[in-house]
mmCIF file of C-alpha atoms in Angstrom:
data_model
loop_
_atom_site.group_PDB
_atom_site.id
_atom_site.type_symbol
_atom_site.label_atom_id
_atom_site.label_comp_id
_atom_site.label_asym_id
_atom_site.label_seq_id
_atom_site.Cartn_x
_atom_site.Cartn_y
_atom_site.Cartn_z
ATOM 1 C CA MET A 1 113.055 136.913 107.685
ATOM 2 C CA ARG A 2 110.018 135.801 105.209
ATOM 3 C CA LYS A 3 111.901 137.364 102.393
ATOM 4 C CA MET A 4 114.981 135.593 103.679
ATOM 5 C CA LEU A 5 113.441 131.901 103.543
ATOM 6 C CA LYS A 6 111.527 133.127 100.028
ATOM 7 C CA ALA A 7 115.363 133.966 98.028
ATOM 8 C CA TRP A 8 117.068 130.871 99.894
ATOM 9 C CA LEU A 9 114.110 128.597 98.676
ATOM 10 C CA PHE A 10 114.686 130.356 95.336
ATOM 11 C CA THR A 11 118.264 130.066 95.440
ATOM 12 C CA MET A 12 117.507 125.985 96.192
ATOM 13 C CA LEU A 13 115.215 125.610 93.463
ATOM 14 C CA LEU A 14 117.883 126.708 90.946
ATOM 15 C CA LEU A 15 120.515 124.994 91.956
ATOM 16 C CA LEU A 16 118.909 121.818 92.753
ATOM 17 C CA PRO A 17 118.957 120.715 88.817
ATOM 18 C CA CYS A 18 122.567 121.816 89.042
ATOM 19 C CA MET A 19 123.593 119.438 91.543
ATOM 20 C CA LEU A 20 121.588 116.667 90.010
ATOM 21 C CA ALA A 21 122.652 116.970 86.425
ATOM 22 C CA SER A 22 126.394 117.096 87.768
ATOM 23 C CA ALA A 23 125.929 114.123 90.230
ATOM 24 C CA GLY A 24 124.485 111.912 87.281
ATOM 25 C CA SER A 25 127.692 112.686 84.949
ATOM 26 C CA LEU A 26 130.995 110.813 86.516
ATOM 27 C CA TYR A 27 131.149 108.480 83.909
ATOM 28 C CA PRO A 28 130.483 109.564 79.818
ATOM 29 C CA ASP A 29 127.108 108.095 78.668
ATOM 30 C CA THR A 30 128.718 106.803 75.635
ATOM 31 C CA LEU A 31 132.202 106.633 73.859
ATOM 32 C CA ASP A 32 133.555 105.743 70.375
ATOM 33 C CA ASN A 33 130.960 108.166 68.744
ATOM 34 C CA GLY A 34 128.087 106.921 70.707
ATOM 35 C CA ASN A 35 129.044 103.219 69.742
ATOM 36 C CA TYR A 36 129.469 101.975 73.357
ATOM 37 C CA VAL A 37 126.958 102.761 76.030
ATOM 38 C CA CYS A 38 128.138 102.801 79.672
ATOM 39 C CA VAL A 39 125.609 100.334 81.269
ATOM 40 C CA ASP A 40 127.723 100.181 84.803
ATOM 41 C CA GLY A 41 130.538 102.034 86.272
ATOM 42 C CA GLY A 42 132.418 102.368 89.717
ATOM 43 C CA MET A 43 135.975 103.011 91.463
ATOM 44 C CA GLY A 44 137.309 104.387 87.902
ATOM 45 C CA VAL A 45 136.318 101.422 85.893
ATOM 46 C CA GLY A 46 133.016 101.952 83.347
ATOM 47 C CA THR A 47 131.368 99.182 81.663
ATOM 48 C CA TYR A 48 130.159 99.648 77.945
ATOM 49 C CA ALA A 49 128.085 97.686 75.509
ATOM 50 C CA ASP A 50 129.496 97.953 72.381
ATOM 51 C CA ARG A 51 126.386 98.131 69.979
ATOM 52 C CA SER A 52 128.648 97.483 66.842
ATOM 53 C CA SER A 53 128.478 93.541 68.165
ATOM 54 C CA VAL A 54 125.254 92.958 68.566
ATOM 55 C CA VAL A 55 124.393 89.331 66.839
ATOM 56 C CA VAL A 56 121.142 87.797 66.731
ATOM 57 C CA GLN A 57 121.715 84.091 67.925
ATOM 58 C CA ASN A 58 117.922 83.440 67.689
ATOM 59 C CA TYR A 59 114.415 85.003 66.681
ATOM 60 C CA ASN A 60 111.513 83.083 67.865
ATOM 61 C CA PRO A 61 109.263 85.716 68.825
ATOM 62 C CA PRO A 62 108.068 86.020 71.790
ATOM 63 C CA ASN A 63 112.033 84.802 72.558
ATOM 64 C CA TYR A 64 115.320 85.693 71.077
ATOM 65 C CA GLN A 65 118.280 85.505 72.173
ATOM 66 C CA ILE A 66 121.268 88.103 71.424
ATOM 67 C CA ALA A 67 124.999 88.437 71.888
ATOM 68 C CA ILE A 68 126.551 91.909 72.606
ATOM 69 C CA ASN A 69 130.248 92.630 73.281
ATOM 70 C CA ILE A 70 131.298 94.119 76.944
ATOM 71 C CA ILE A 71 133.849 96.765 76.981
ATOM 72 C CA ARG A 72 135.422 97.697 80.493
ATOM 73 C CA VAL A 73 137.245 100.954 80.361
ATOM 74 C CA GLN A 74 139.690 102.372 82.863
ATOM 75 C CA PHE A 75 139.644 106.200 83.242
ATOM 76 C CA SER A 76 142.317 108.401 84.339
ATOM 77 C CA ASP A 77 142.428 108.972 88.432
ATOM 78 C CA ASP A 78 144.479 112.115 87.763
ATOM 79 C CA TYR A 79 141.650 113.726 85.306
ATOM 80 C CA TRP A 80 139.489 112.751 88.316
ATOM 81 C CA SER A 81 141.432 114.543 90.718
ATOM 82 C CA LYS A 82 141.210 118.135 88.985
ATOM 83 C CA HIS A 83 138.032 117.326 87.459
ATOM 84 C CA GLU A 84 135.489 115.242 89.670
ATOM 85 C CA THR A 85 133.944 113.195 86.450
ATOM 86 C CA TYR A 86 135.811 111.318 84.118
ATOM 87 C CA VAL A 87 133.381 112.742 81.866
ATOM 88 C CA GLY A 88 136.137 114.336 78.574
ATOM 89 C CA GLY A 89 138.414 112.558 79.788
ATOM 90 C CA PRO A 90 141.367 109.718 78.715
ATOM 91 C CA TYR A 91 140.720 106.738 78.887
ATOM 92 C CA LYS A 92 142.068 103.183 77.994
ATOM 93 C CA VAL A 93 140.441 99.790 77.344
ATOM 94 C CA ILE A 94 141.368 97.026 79.879
ATOM 95 C CA GLY A 95 139.132 94.255 78.839
ATOM 96 C CA ASN A 96 136.040 92.785 77.270
ATOM 97 C CA PHE A 97 133.993 89.863 76.794
ATOM 98 C CA THR A 98 130.951 88.710 75.283
ATOM 99 C CA ALA A 99 127.356 88.703 76.928
ATOM 100 C CA TYR A 100 124.249 86.353 75.836
ATOM 101 C CA PHE A 101 120.964 87.146 76.679
ATOM 102 C CA ARG A 102 117.500 85.492 76.464
ATOM 103 C CA TYR A 103 114.404 87.282 76.280
ATOM 104 C CA ASN A 104 110.745 86.620 76.825
ATOM 105 C CA TRP A 105 108.785 89.464 75.195
ATOM 106 C CA ASP A 106 105.268 88.125 76.551
ATOM 107 C CA ARG A 107 106.727 87.849 80.213
ATOM 108 C CA LYS A 108 109.314 90.660 79.924
ATOM 109 C CA SER A 109 112.165 88.437 81.084
ATOM 110 C CA VAL A 110 115.398 88.297 80.423
ATOM 111 C CA ALA A 111 118.056 85.517 81.334
ATOM 112 C CA TYR A 112 122.090 85.640 81.048
ATOM 113 C CA LEU A 113 124.567 83.196 80.509
ATOM 114 C CA ARG A 114 127.050 82.460 83.521
ATOM 115 C CA GLN A 115 129.953 80.256 83.865
ATOM 116 C CA ASN A 116 127.252 77.105 85.156
ATOM 117 C CA GLY A 117 124.358 78.192 82.627
ATOM 118 C CA TRP A 118 121.502 80.457 82.642
ATOM 119 C CA MET A 119 120.566 82.783 85.183
ATOM 120 C CA ASP A 120 117.346 84.444 85.225
ATOM 121 C CA TRP A 121 117.646 88.285 86.355
ATOM 122 C CA ASN A 122 114.863 89.221 88.607
ATOM 123 C CA ILE A 123 113.540 93.043 88.236
ATOM 124 C CA HIS A 124 112.587 92.854 91.534
ATOM 125 C CA HIS A 125 115.760 92.791 93.360
ATOM 126 C CA ASP A 126 118.411 95.313 93.705
ATOM 127 C CA TYR A 127 121.747 93.981 92.581
ATOM 128 C CA SER A 128 125.161 95.351 93.649
ATOM 129 C CA HIS A 129 128.705 94.636 92.576
ATOM 130 C CA ALA A 130 129.227 92.635 95.672
ATOM 131 C CA GLU A 131 126.140 90.156 94.433
ATOM 132 C CA GLY A 132 126.960 90.476 90.947
ATOM 133 C CA ASN A 133 126.217 92.123 87.429
ATOM 134 C CA PRO A 134 124.529 95.302 88.119
ATOM 135 C CA PHE A 135 124.844 95.857 84.419
ATOM 136 C CA VAL A 136 122.597 92.910 83.393
ATOM 137 C CA PRO A 137 119.192 95.146 82.295
ATOM 138 C CA HIS A 138 120.962 97.955 80.577
ATOM 139 C CA ALA A 139 123.122 95.666 78.493
ATOM 140 C CA ALA A 140 120.140 93.448 77.769
ATOM 141 C CA GLU A 141 118.903 96.680 76.946
ATOM 142 C CA VAL A 142 121.207 97.983 74.854
ATOM 143 C CA ALA A 143 121.805 94.908 72.509
ATOM 144 C CA PHE A 144 117.901 94.695 72.102
ATOM 145 C CA VAL A 145 117.436 98.537 71.404
ATOM 146 C CA SER A 146 120.747 97.876 68.951
ATOM 147 C CA ALA A 147 118.951 94.620 67.125
ATOM 148 C CA TYR A 148 115.513 95.564 66.578
ATOM 149 C CA LYS A 149 115.316 99.566 67.392
ATOM 150 C CA MET A 150 112.795 99.204 69.965
ATOM 151 C CA ARG A 151 112.581 99.115 73.612
ATOM 152 C CA PHE A 152 112.404 95.873 75.380
ATOM 153 C CA PHE A 153 111.725 96.918 78.968
ATOM 154 C CA ASN A 154 110.279 100.548 78.161
ATOM 155 C CA ASP A 155 108.257 101.542 81.341
ATOM 156 C CA THR A 156 107.920 97.800 83.336
ATOM 157 C CA MET A 157 108.309 98.008 86.835
ATOM 158 C CA GLY A 158 110.222 96.325 89.315
ATOM 159 C CA TYR A 159 110.132 96.477 92.936
ATOM 160 C CA SER A 160 112.723 97.875 95.276
ATOM 161 C CA PRO A 161 113.110 96.271 98.452
ATOM 162 C CA VAL A 162 115.554 98.696 99.586
ATOM 163 C CA LEU A 163 113.714 101.497 98.558
ATOM 164 C CA LYS A 164 110.514 99.690 99.463
ATOM 165 C CA GLU A 165 108.952 101.577 96.071
ATOM 166 C CA TYR A 166 108.081 100.607 92.915
ATOM 167 C CA ARG A 167 110.114 101.584 90.166
ATOM 168 C CA ARG A 168 111.117 101.329 86.449
ATOM 169 C CA VAL A 169 113.615 99.056 85.430
ATOM 170 C CA ILE A 170 115.267 101.458 82.971
ATOM 171 C CA ASP A 171 115.392 104.955 83.305
ATOM 172 C CA GLU A 172 113.625 107.347 80.266
ATOM 173 C CA SER A 173 117.391 109.060 80.610
ATOM 174 C CA PHE A 174 118.782 105.739 79.486
ATOM 175 C CA TYR A 175 116.953 105.342 76.349
ATOM 176 C CA TRP A 176 117.177 109.293 75.218
ATOM 177 C CA THR A 177 121.329 107.915 75.606
ATOM 178 C CA LEU A 178 120.012 105.133 73.055
ATOM 179 C CA GLY A 179 118.349 107.620 70.625
ATOM 180 C CA ILE A 180 114.815 105.804 71.422
#
């Protein structure tokens, strides 16, 4: 019995990294030779920040303002049905818009422009698609890294009321995708 338990545990330890790797790869991390970076995805649509479109609008440390184009991409449902991932599958651009971000380096705060004015992004809130704009921290980070070749949030922690714990605003793996 003990040998069977050890064998089962060993097997699970070997399979766990494979399961985690496949769970995290529903959407390609990048498209267009790394120029488009995935900042959100759901229901077969990926939201990507276009690194080549970054425009620094205000450089007045500790305050910055940066604009970046956001691309919406529709992936193939047929490809998903066969592979259960969109990675490597066909896609088409279905829309784009320009996002504007204001940063305060000293406070590690970001605001983004909405139709009715600037809105502060709260690092201590769990944003969902229903509440709007879960892409904000990742798109803001792509813009900052693309403009200045340095991290904005880095290891800044935010409290998750849902998880009831502190977690990084931006995971280290996202910085790997950005090459920084």
